[in-house]
Amino acid sequence: MKTFVIVGGVAGGATAAARLRRLDETINIIIIERENYISYANCGLPYYIGETIKEWDNLFVQNKESFGKRFNIDVKINHEAMFIDRENKIIKVKDLKNNKIFDLRYDKLLLSPGAEPLKPNIPGIENKNIFTLRNPLDTLSIKNFIKSKNVKKALIVGAGFIGLEVAENLYNLGIKVSIVELSPQVMPAIDFDVAIELHQHLKSKGVEFYLNDQVIGFESKESIIGAKLLSGRKIYSDMVVLSIGVKPENKLAKDASLALGKKGGILVNEFLQTSDPDIYAVGDVIEGYNYLLEKNTVIPLAGPANKQARIAAENMLYGNNRKYKGSIGVSIAKVFDLTVATAGLTEKICKTENISYEKVLIHSSSHAGYYPGALPLTLKLIFKKENGKILGAQLVGYDGVDKRIDVISAMIQKEGTIFDLVEFEHAYAPPYSSAKDPINIAGYIAENIFNNNLKMIYIEDFIKLDRKEIFLIDVRTKEEFDIGTIEGAINIPVDDLRNCLNQVPKDKKIILFCGVGLRGYIAYRILIKHGYSEVFNLMGGYKTYQYFIQKQSNEDIFENDFIGIDDNIYQLDKSKFLKDLKNYPIYDEKNESFNINKDEFNVIAEIDACGLNCPGPILKLKKEFSKIENNGVVLIKATDPGFKKDIFAWAKLSGNTILDIKENKGVIYAKIMKGNYKSIKKDKESNIDYSNVDNSNDFKKIENKNKVIEENIVIKNDSATIIVFSNDMDKVLASFVLALGAISAGKKVTMFFTFWGLTVIRKKNKIKTKKDFMSKMFAKKLPSNLNKLKLSKMNLFGLGPLFMKIRMKQKNVDFIDNMMKEALENGVNIVACQMSMDVMGISKEELLDDVEIGGVATYMEKASESNINLFI
């Protein structure tokens, strides 16, 4: 009787064993499994921790007894394969319970030990508060630790698929979650322009995450573990979960001198046969064939492992008569309310492998916009430049992601092209899709690019352009333009473009943009047909631009946390509290709550704007507001992610008040009152909740709370806004003189530093940060801090600033650094432009600690509240 030995269970080993038995009743099959479980739902482990899956037994497909009995297989759990004697076809096995070693002879051997979590060799890595998640025992360890230690804060190291799933499930238990990721984005398996949507979603959930940083060591303090980061930060938590990736568990194969690949996986041929003809291998331990890259690579996914197991079983039994065609790598994950999926090659891989490609990025909806419940969906398509062959796709959205990634995956596997996407016939009814599915739309755009009917510019290329050399047109409506636009754009709505061609120069590169790209394409065709040649449509439109310019990380949001006597976590930040109080009513974006009694207002109208992209929700709201009286309240729900930000800008510009806003599974609910809440009578009972404040001694000094509120609900418009664009010493000096003068006159002052002006607010001591080539070039050319500034006139080869300082001292005029210090002490709000920082390669860490980071919307908000606006 022939004996087939299988090392490892779960997706690869157990599947192969069952397939072997179904094909042959006469052979002897033995499984060697190191753990106590033979077959379990590995991907369900994080969800048991978070109590989405409540029953432990639901994770197990089979146990030793049931599996062994059903398939007549000798299952040896708690046994470890120690060494393979290839010459004599013997595998040495250790009984881990009895500590005995014995030999097993085999005719054919299958290796399926999987992969093991990476653990960096850094100080403190063996701390008992540090966990990995690979198997059921790890799951129980984490679960028991959380319960027994009453965990309140956890750190996840690594923001890949497993890391984010663990983060979500810990969050669902009420644990405050911090994440550290080495790359500049979460989910490194996808491209940055898709990951940016995940970043903003994680922010909305109050998850703290650090990008471009890494843990270099751990330290213990009683029951707390501290993680030391390369940036110099320290993050303290109750527990740490490592999720920085996996590596093939190749020791058995390596000791047996089987051929290994560059990444340590076992090399197999098209029959899943190793370099030894009697030994096969499947699953996470191998370097299998990726037919898009036309080479072997590690693809640690359950789907391919199951398929490989079936094929390997047949080849072991009947000889090599069935080939494994390879994998393209298809994966999907739930990230809080969002779903993200990828199939095939990403843009990053194409660049690394020098594959010529084109790309399409669209923002669409999960189904017809006019049918209730339509939710945003983003699709990125990668295709071959020469022939339109589909190379890969990525999707992120709230609904319908799974079915569309599966369709595109099938097309890739059948060597489909973008023209197949155009012709793709789908099942259409309003609750499920649109007549033009997002797959079709991606195909239409790709076809236009392929046939040279459309020239696109991508966001990462657009932000590098010299704005003086382009003509930027926002073709959205005036209402959209007023809410927010790209700096330097002029507004010519697409419907007015034909009558405004005299405003559009023919000697400049024309960049068009709209909300998501459709109106930009229409404008593009208009200009092309009127003789314009250098015209480009911004891929993804203003929506992608908004995502791209946002701060991508969410650092230090827990740094002021403290645990009160009631064992709840509170925020200890008096200065922020008082600052927010002045902008009454207060909306706390971090906790998505208000400190006014939102239930005292009766809603008189409801608006369903779900499925509408910008400016649809705002326009519907504006139309409804024209019908109601002051103090009337409207409830609106929308699914456009930009609505949550736009509604704040619109409310402030239009003088209306947001009473409540929340988000649930991609739907944003906002309660808005017509008119300004600050105009309510001063003697109106305040509903500000100070219960959390009283738990901190720092706040006990606040006296006469009602008086503070009353003083700050009076409408004031006595502010000044100063844009500091220059880094010339004399101009900067003038800006601080004006700022201090305005402060002394009783005005509130905001100084908005942008482009060259960012030099002024950099720290004197050089901060080490990772910079790309262009950022390094800017760093070399820019003054390192305000003490290195030059004069705009009479610089005298660098001596001018010295003479100016001498002259200032003679006239008892403070130096700029003293003026800046005085300005901050007197309440001047200093804001750095995020977009300018990104363009010039300046990071937050390089700026002074008191500087806030903001964008155009921040400036517009402050400017709208000011009666003085200066540009220096």
XYZ file of N, CA, C and O in Angstrom, residues 38-95:
232
model
N -6.809 20.868 12.936
C -6.496 20.372 11.600
C -7.066 21.248 10.493
O -6.493 21.416 9.434
N -8.268 21.827 10.753
C -8.932 22.610 9.713
C -9.757 23.710 10.358
O -10.720 23.425 11.073
N -9.382 24.941 10.124
C -10.100 26.060 10.736
C -10.139 27.252 9.791
O -9.365 27.325 8.820
N -11.033 28.179 10.082
C -11.210 29.373 9.242
C -10.199 30.433 9.657
O -10.493 31.307 10.477
N -9.027 30.358 9.086
C -7.936 31.270 9.447
C -8.345 32.731 9.299
O -8.036 33.564 10.148
N -9.048 33.045 8.215
C -9.415 34.441 7.936
C -10.487 34.967 8.884
O -10.759 36.166 8.917
N -11.119 34.055 9.643
C -12.149 34.495 10.570
C -11.627 34.836 11.949
O -12.383 35.341 12.796
N -10.332 34.601 12.199
C -9.786 34.792 13.547
C -9.944 36.223 14.072
O -10.345 36.402 15.230
N -9.637 37.264 13.275
C -9.814 38.632 13.810
C -11.259 38.921 14.209
O -11.511 39.666 15.161
N -12.211 38.319 13.497
C -13.620 38.611 13.763
C -14.130 37.884 15.004
O -15.140 38.292 15.592
N -13.446 36.826 15.420
C -13.781 36.214 16.705
C -13.278 37.107 17.840
O -13.952 37.286 18.855
N -12.102 37.697 17.653
C -11.575 38.623 18.659
C -12.531 39.795 18.867
O -12.801 40.209 19.992
N -13.073 40.318 17.761
C -13.981 41.467 17.838
C -15.417 41.105 18.116
O -16.284 41.977 18.145
N -15.690 39.812 18.289
C -17.016 39.301 18.653
C -18.057 39.474 17.558
O -19.253 39.391 17.812
N -17.593 39.675 16.318
C -18.521 39.570 15.186
C -18.919 38.108 15.024
O -20.082 37.783 14.789
N -17.910 37.227 15.114
C -18.159 35.791 15.203
C -18.135 35.449 16.687
O -17.093 35.554 17.341
N -19.265 35.059 17.219
C -19.374 34.895 18.667
C -19.072 33.473 19.134
O -18.630 33.277 20.265
N -19.340 32.475 18.291
C -19.159 31.086 18.704
C -17.809 30.565 18.244
O -17.500 30.557 17.057
N -16.996 30.120 19.186
C -15.666 29.587 18.905
C -15.736 28.402 17.941
O -14.944 28.292 17.009
N -16.697 27.525 18.144
C -16.799 26.314 17.328
C -17.116 26.611 15.870
O -16.855 25.776 14.992
N -17.674 27.804 15.593
C -18.002 28.150 14.201
C -16.767 28.343 13.336
O -16.870 28.367 12.109
N -15.612 28.498 13.965
C -14.368 28.693 13.219
C -13.797 27.380 12.681
O -12.886 27.399 11.854
N -14.326 26.263 13.127
C -13.695 24.987 12.808
C -14.566 24.168 11.856
O -15.715 23.845 12.152
N -13.965 23.878 10.695
C -14.660 23.092 9.685
C -14.696 21.623 10.105
O -15.724 20.958 10.023
N -13.551 21.110 10.535
C -13.433 19.725 10.969
C -12.457 19.665 12.146
O -11.581 20.520 12.281
N -12.624 18.638 12.976
C -11.601 18.355 13.975
C -10.915 17.041 13.624
O -11.259 16.390 12.619
N -9.964 16.648 14.434
C -9.190 15.435 14.138
C -10.104 14.223 13.981
O -9.968 13.444 13.024
N -11.039 14.059 14.892
C -11.881 12.864 14.891
C -12.817 12.841 13.688
O -12.911 11.843 12.970
N -13.536 13.953 13.449
C -14.518 13.966 12.360
C -13.835 13.862 11.002
O -14.311 13.146 10.109
N -12.720 14.569 10.837
C -12.000 14.538 9.561
C -11.414 13.149 9.315
O -11.499 12.597 8.212
N -10.793 12.599 10.368
C -10.182 11.277 10.226
C -11.194 10.208 9.908
O -10.955 9.316 9.080
N -12.358 10.279 10.559
C -13.388 9.260 10.344
C -14.013 9.381 8.962
O -14.225 8.382 8.261
N -14.328 10.603 8.553
C -14.999 10.790 7.267
C -14.112 10.360 6.103
O -14.586 9.742 5.147
N -12.825 10.685 6.177
C -11.947 10.416 5.031
C -10.958 9.276 5.266
O -10.103 9.023 4.413
N -11.083 8.593 6.411
C -10.183 7.483 6.710
C -8.720 7.932 6.591
O -7.925 7.373 5.840
N -8.389 8.971 7.349
C -7.048 9.572 7.314
C -6.474 9.552 8.719
O -7.171 9.829 9.706
N -5.203 9.237 8.792
C -4.491 9.255 10.075
C -4.025 10.688 10.342
O -3.065 11.168 9.729
N -4.722 11.379 11.245
C -4.412 12.782 11.544
C -3.591 12.846 12.825
O -4.074 12.474 13.899
N -2.362 13.297 12.708
C -1.472 13.385 13.869
C -1.312 14.862 14.249
O -0.433 15.563 13.743
N -2.213 15.332 15.135
C -2.074 16.709 15.619
C -1.027 16.736 16.733
O -0.676 15.698 17.302
N -0.530 17.938 17.042
C 0.533 18.098 18.049
C 1.759 17.266 17.699
O 2.463 16.738 18.564
N 2.023 17.152 16.395
C 3.217 16.476 15.886
C 3.941 17.448 14.949
O 3.301 18.211 14.218
N 5.246 17.378 14.985
C 6.039 18.292 14.157
C 7.007 17.509 13.277
O 7.724 16.625 13.759
N 7.011 17.835 11.966
C 7.976 17.248 11.038
C 9.333 17.899 11.281
O 9.470 19.115 11.181
N 10.328 17.082 11.597
C 11.640 17.596 12.002
C 12.667 17.604 10.873
O 13.449 18.534 10.738
N 12.674 16.526 10.055
C 13.704 16.417 9.022
C 13.244 15.437 7.944
O 12.562 14.446 8.231
N 13.641 15.727 6.696
C 13.311 14.849 5.568
C 14.577 14.159 5.079
O 15.531 14.819 4.668
N 14.566 12.838 5.134
C 15.640 12.023 4.546
C 15.184 11.670 3.135
O 14.484 10.676 2.906
N 15.553 12.514 2.184
C 15.059 12.360 0.818
C 15.534 11.069 0.161
O 14.794 10.426 -0.587
N 16.781 10.680 0.469
C 17.349 9.487 -0.179
C 16.569 8.228 0.200
O 16.293 7.369 -0.640
N 16.173 8.126 1.472
C 15.458 6.934 1.943
C 13.955 7.160 2.056
O 13.231 6.276 2.517
N 13.492 8.333 1.646
C 12.069 8.690 1.700
C 11.511 8.478 3.108
O 10.496 7.805 3.308
N 12.204 9.075 4.063
C 11.779 9.002 5.466
C 11.658 10.421 6.012
O 12.505 11.282 5.755
N 10.603 10.657 6.756
C 10.458 11.937 7.431
C 10.447 11.683 8.932
O 9.728 10.818 9.431
N 11.290 12.410 9.637
C 11.367 12.265 11.095
C 10.319 13.172 11.727
O 10.234 14.356 11.411
N 9.537 12.596 12.658
C 8.401 13.299 13.263
C 8.541 13.272 14.775
O 8.926 12.258 15.362
N 8.222 14.430 15.401
C 8.277 14.517 16.856
C 6.876 14.629 17.425
O 6.086 15.494 17.021
N 6.558 13.743 18.359
C 5.312 13.811 19.125
C 5.515 14.860 20.225
O 6.242 14.633 21.185
